[in-house]
Tab-separated table of C-alpha atoms in Angstrom:
chain	number	residue	atom	x	y	z
A	1	MET	CA	-0.088	0.027	-0.063
A	2	PRO	CA	1.317	3.642	-0.799
A	3	ARG	CA	1.351	5.877	2.031
A	4	ALA	CA	-1.750	7.446	0.895
A	5	ARG	CA	-4.257	9.863	2.613
A	6	LYS	CA	-7.884	9.298	2.769
A	7	ARG	CA	-9.610	11.495	-0.050
A	8	PRO	CA	-13.122	12.936	0.097
A	9	ALA	CA	-16.099	11.444	-1.715
A	10	GLY	CA	-17.343	15.068	-2.700
A	11	ALA	CA	-15.812	17.782	-0.824
A	12	ALA	CA	-12.911	19.740	-2.019
A	13	ARG	CA	-11.131	19.026	1.339
A	14	PRO	CA	-9.758	16.233	2.954
A	15	ASP	CA	-12.539	13.803	4.822
A	16	LYS	CA	-12.243	10.606	6.874
A	17	LYS	CA	-15.008	8.870	4.754
A	18	GLY	CA	-13.666	9.581	1.293
A	19	PRO	CA	-11.980	6.826	-0.918
A	20	GLU	CA	-8.099	6.949	-0.449
A	21	GLY	CA	-6.283	9.003	-2.897
A	22	LYS	CA	-4.271	7.961	-5.742
A	23	ARG	CA	-1.248	9.785	-5.974
A	24	THR	CA	-0.029	11.910	-9.261
A	25	LYS	CA	2.640	10.070	-11.412
A	26	THR	CA	5.380	11.261	-13.686
A	27	GLU	CA	6.585	9.495	-16.891
A	28	ASN	CA	9.895	8.820	-18.545
A	29	PRO	CA	10.839	11.218	-21.616
A	30	GLY	CA	8.646	9.904	-24.273
A	31	GLU	CA	6.206	8.568	-22.279
A	32	ALA	CA	3.489	10.605	-20.377
A	33	SER	CA	3.543	11.619	-16.908
A	34	ALA	CA	0.595	12.354	-14.594
A	35	LYS	CA	2.051	14.663	-12.091
A	36	VAL	CA	4.968	16.478	-13.665
A	37	GLU	CA	2.552	17.556	-16.377
A	38	ASN	CA	3.562	21.351	-17.285
A	39	SER	CA	1.091	23.624	-15.482
A	40	SER	CA	2.663	26.272	-17.558
A	41	LEU	CA	0.811	25.460	-20.427
A	42	GLN	CA	-1.745	28.026	-21.254
A	43	GLU	CA	-5.309	27.287	-20.461
A	44	THR	CA	-6.615	28.957	-23.324
A	45	SER	CA	-4.846	26.625	-25.495
A	46	ALA	CA	-6.581	23.554	-24.070
A	47	SER	CA	-10.147	25.452	-23.411
A	48	LYS	CA	-11.411	24.022	-26.951
A	49	ASP	CA	-11.688	20.645	-25.020
A	50	CYS	CA	-13.367	21.636	-21.973
A	51	GLY	CA	-17.065	20.886	-21.810
A	52	LYS	CA	-16.761	18.715	-24.772
A	53	ASN	CA	-17.002	14.791	-24.227
A	54	LEU	CA	-14.801	13.985	-27.102
A	55	SER	CA	-14.482	10.310	-26.018
A	56	SER	CA	-16.423	7.820	-24.117
A	57	TYR	CA	-13.236	5.790	-23.441
A	58	TRP	CA	-9.747	7.009	-21.708
A	59	LEU	CA	-6.564	5.983	-20.921
A	60	MET	CA	-5.076	7.088	-17.262
A	61	LYS	CA	-1.503	6.919	-16.253
A	62	SER	CA	-0.129	6.086	-12.777
A	63	GLU	CA	3.285	5.334	-11.478
A	64	PRO	CA	3.461	1.865	-9.862
A	65	GLU	CA	6.788	2.054	-8.216
A	66	SER	CA	7.928	4.209	-5.331
A	67	ARG	CA	9.044	7.557	-6.115
A	68	LEU	CA	9.498	10.420	-3.541
A	69	GLU	CA	8.193	13.915	-4.457
A	70	LYS	CA	8.446	16.735	-1.689
A	71	GLY	CA	8.870	13.801	0.721
A	72	VAL	CA	5.475	11.871	-0.576
A	73	ASP	CA	5.619	8.642	-2.278
A	74	VAL	CA	3.477	9.347	-5.351
A	75	LYS	CA	3.372	5.315	-6.202
A	76	PHE	CA	-0.344	3.909	-7.278
A	77	SER	CA	-0.726	1.149	-9.072
A	78	ILE	CA	-3.844	-0.718	-10.105
A	79	GLU	CA	-3.049	-3.350	-7.288
A	80	ASP	CA	-3.355	-0.200	-4.777
A	81	LEU	CA	-6.707	0.701	-6.468
A	82	LYS	CA	-7.992	-2.864	-5.909
A	83	ALA	CA	-6.910	-2.770	-2.034
A	84	GLN	CA	-9.010	0.889	-1.616
A	85	PRO	CA	-12.256	0.566	0.079
A	86	LYS	CA	-14.839	-0.569	-2.444
A	87	GLN	CA	-11.997	-0.525	-4.838
A	88	THR	CA	-12.636	2.923	-5.721
A	89	ALA	CA	-10.104	5.907	-5.185
A	90	CYS	CA	-9.895	9.830	-6.595
A	91	TRP	CA	-7.809	10.380	-9.422
A	92	ASP	CA	-5.851	13.628	-8.124
A	93	GLY	CA	-2.976	15.609	-8.994
A	94	VAL	CA	-3.570	16.229	-12.407
A	95	ARG	CA	-1.807	19.878	-13.279
A	96	ASN	CA	-1.991	20.169	-17.080
A	97	TYR	CA	-4.910	21.838	-18.633
A	98	GLN	CA	-5.687	19.733	-21.509
A	99	ALA	CA	-5.867	16.598	-19.192
A	100	ARG	CA	-7.772	18.448	-16.455
A	101	ASN	CA	-10.508	19.191	-19.271
A	102	PHE	CA	-10.374	15.417	-20.261
A	103	LEU	CA	-11.224	14.659	-16.606
A	104	ARG	CA	-14.064	17.162	-16.671
A	105	ALA	CA	-15.576	15.465	-19.669
A	106	MET	CA	-15.582	12.476	-18.225
A	107	LYS	CA	-19.173	10.797	-17.545
A	108	LEU	CA	-20.290	8.211	-15.075
A	109	GLU	CA	-19.664	4.589	-15.905
A	110	GLU	CA	-17.274	5.507	-18.960
A	111	GLU	CA	-14.480	3.261	-19.117
A	112	ALA	CA	-10.620	3.689	-19.000
A	113	PHE	CA	-7.412	1.597	-19.416
A	114	PHE	CA	-5.030	1.701	-16.497
A	115	TYR	CA	-1.676	2.403	-17.512
A	116	HIS	CA	1.340	1.962	-15.509
A	117	SER	CA	4.032	4.550	-16.474
A	118	ASN	CA	7.391	5.535	-15.403
A	119	CYS	CA	8.462	1.969	-14.733
A	120	ARG	CA	10.526	-0.743	-15.855
A	121	GLU	CA	7.974	-1.625	-18.490
A	122	PRO	CA	5.169	0.674	-19.129
A	123	GLY	CA	1.808	-0.557	-20.568
A	124	ILE	CA	-2.115	-1.196	-19.766
A	125	VAL	CA	-2.575	-3.389	-17.056
A	126	GLY	CA	-6.488	-3.097	-16.263
A	127	LEU	CA	-9.856	-1.480	-16.918
A	128	MET	CA	-11.688	0.738	-14.366
A	129	LYS	CA	-14.756	3.033	-14.803
A	130	ILE	CA	-15.785	6.455	-13.847
A	131	VAL	CA	-17.881	6.432	-10.638
A	132	LYS	CA	-17.991	10.210	-9.779
A	133	GLU	CA	-17.741	12.734	-12.425
A	134	ALA	CA	-15.474	15.965	-11.943
A	135	TYR	CA	-15.201	17.911	-8.865
A	136	PRO	CA	-12.261	20.270	-7.189
A	137	ASP	CA	-9.008	18.232	-6.507
A	138	HIS	CA	-8.537	19.402	-2.942
A	139	THR	CA	-4.730	18.539	-3.152
A	140	GLN	CA	-4.263	21.914	-4.870
A	141	PHE	CA	-5.163	23.566	-1.546
A	142	GLU	CA	-2.864	21.563	0.815
A	143	LYS	CA	0.369	23.309	1.439
A	144	ASN	CA	2.199	20.096	2.501
A	145	ASN	CA	1.101	18.289	-0.693
A	146	PRO	CA	3.322	17.739	-3.783
A	147	HIS	CA	0.812	19.096	-5.872
A	148	TYR	CA	-0.230	22.453	-4.153
A	149	ASP	CA	-1.203	25.308	-6.317
A	150	PRO	CA	-0.818	28.618	-4.247
A	151	SER	CA	-2.476	30.404	-7.313
A	152	SER	CA	-5.718	28.177	-7.050
A	153	LYS	CA	-8.499	29.446	-4.808
A	154	GLU	CA	-11.272	27.538	-2.835
A	155	ASP	CA	-14.069	29.692	-4.221
A	156	ASP	CA	-12.466	29.331	-7.872
A	157	PRO	CA	-10.483	25.997	-7.934
A	158	LYS	CA	-8.137	25.604	-11.206
A	159	TRP	CA	-8.106	21.756	-10.836
A	160	SER	CA	-10.501	18.837	-11.044
A	161	MET	CA	-10.408	15.103	-10.112
A	162	VAL	CA	-12.885	12.180	-10.702
A	163	ASP	CA	-13.232	9.040	-8.714
A	164	VAL	CA	-12.485	5.642	-10.118
A	165	GLN	CA	-13.329	2.240	-9.498
A	166	PHE	CA	-11.351	-0.899	-10.256
A	167	VAL	CA	-12.869	-3.351	-13.027
A	168	ARG	CA	-10.645	-6.103	-13.792
A	169	MET	CA	-7.141	-6.873	-14.816
A	170	MET	CA	-6.339	-7.075	-18.547
A	171	LYS	CA	-6.032	-10.969	-19.362
A	172	ARG	CA	-2.821	-10.185	-20.163
A	173	PHE	CA	-0.500	-7.212	-19.937
A	174	ILE	CA	-0.126	-4.788	-23.018
A	175	PRO	CA	3.035	-3.220	-23.140
A	176	LEU	CA	3.824	0.041	-24.254
A	177	ALA	CA	6.228	-1.686	-26.991
A	178	GLU	CA	3.642	-3.751	-28.419
A	179	LEU	CA	1.195	-0.762	-28.535
A	180	LYS	CA	3.735	1.118	-30.494
A	181	THR	CA	4.492	-1.434	-33.150
A	182	HIS	CA	0.921	-1.414	-33.894
A	183	HIS	CA	0.828	2.190	-33.899
A	184	GLN	CA	3.665	2.343	-36.222
A	185	ALA	CA	1.918	-0.276	-38.675
A	186	HIS	CA	-1.357	1.256	-38.589
A	187	ARG	CA	0.193	4.704	-39.644
A	188	ALA	CA	1.105	2.645	-42.872
A	189	THR	CA	-2.167	0.925	-43.164
A	190	GLY	CA	-4.416	3.396	-41.685
A	191	GLY	CA	-5.327	1.010	-38.730
A	192	PRO	CA	-7.140	2.088	-35.548
A	193	LEU	CA	-3.905	2.983	-33.545
A	194	GLN	CA	-2.437	5.232	-36.370
A	195	ASN	CA	-3.335	8.254	-34.266
A	196	MET	CA	-3.569	7.034	-30.905
A	197	ALA	CA	-2.848	9.979	-28.230
A	198	LEU	CA	-0.333	7.586	-26.295
A	199	PHE	CA	2.029	8.489	-29.189
A	200	THR	CA	0.837	11.727	-30.584
A	201	ARG	CA	0.186	13.583	-27.183
A	202	GLN	CA	2.634	11.758	-25.123
A	203	ARG	CA	3.217	14.191	-22.452
A	204	LEU	CA	-0.937	13.945	-21.600
A	205	SER	CA	-1.580	11.460	-18.376
A	206	VAL	CA	-5.221	11.696	-19.250
A	207	GLN	CA	-5.827	10.623	-22.843
A	208	PRO	CA	-9.101	10.069	-24.810
A	209	LEU	CA	-9.443	7.003	-27.002
A	210	SER	CA	-11.826	6.069	-29.961
A	211	ARG	CA	-14.223	3.250	-29.531
A	212	GLU	CA	-11.849	1.718	-32.457
A	213	GLU	CA	-8.870	2.431	-30.305
A	214	PHE	CA	-10.356	0.825	-27.264
A	215	ASP	CA	-11.974	-2.138	-28.899
A	216	PHE	CA	-8.557	-2.983	-30.845
A	217	ILE	CA	-6.676	-2.796	-27.619
A	218	LEU	CA	-9.127	-5.235	-25.972
A	219	SER	CA	-8.864	-7.667	-29.034
A	220	LEU	CA	-4.991	-7.869	-27.984
A	221	GLU	CA	-6.026	-9.814	-24.801
A	222	GLU	CA	-6.685	-12.667	-26.951
A	223	LYS	CA	-3.515	-12.945	-29.092
A	224	GLU	CA	-0.263	-13.908	-28.407
A	225	PRO	CA	1.920	-10.871	-27.878
A	226	SER	CA	3.674	-9.877	-31.295
């Protein structure tokens, strides 16, 4: 278990009854990061995505290996999600405007792949679903939190989070390297992963998936690794 604090189910501040929080993550260069996302990006450049539900499927990145950020372990694996009460946690710490806007676009019961990032072998490990739509991320107000944002105000919060619930493990681990092989092949053939955000918008920790992308990745479970 990571040293995670309890997270609120609905309020913007910590609450003893909320689901335990998922810590933010960072990714290797060439792979996206959930927590080290560049908060200096202009909000206006991503505002086009806000309020538009461009997708009903998602890919969300988290770090499964321990890493201290300002003294806090940001580790949060799919096993950690499974261990939470009701297998539910809030997805906090996103500090990129476009990723935040994708969080705000999520709807109840939409599905997301849980992606392990910034680790020995990154890739898709399981499925989860959205069980609470976007609400203020309380970590932006906590001065001792690595994701504290002094410019955000409680009456006008900048950052949002959603609650997610574990659905199942993938039938087999789908590594980044395998997805990249399909992406490169599909760029030539016009296949479903040709424009996958994992490769075209690598720095985003929260990414939309088309139905075709989602279904293709699920189909890989039944196939031998390429």
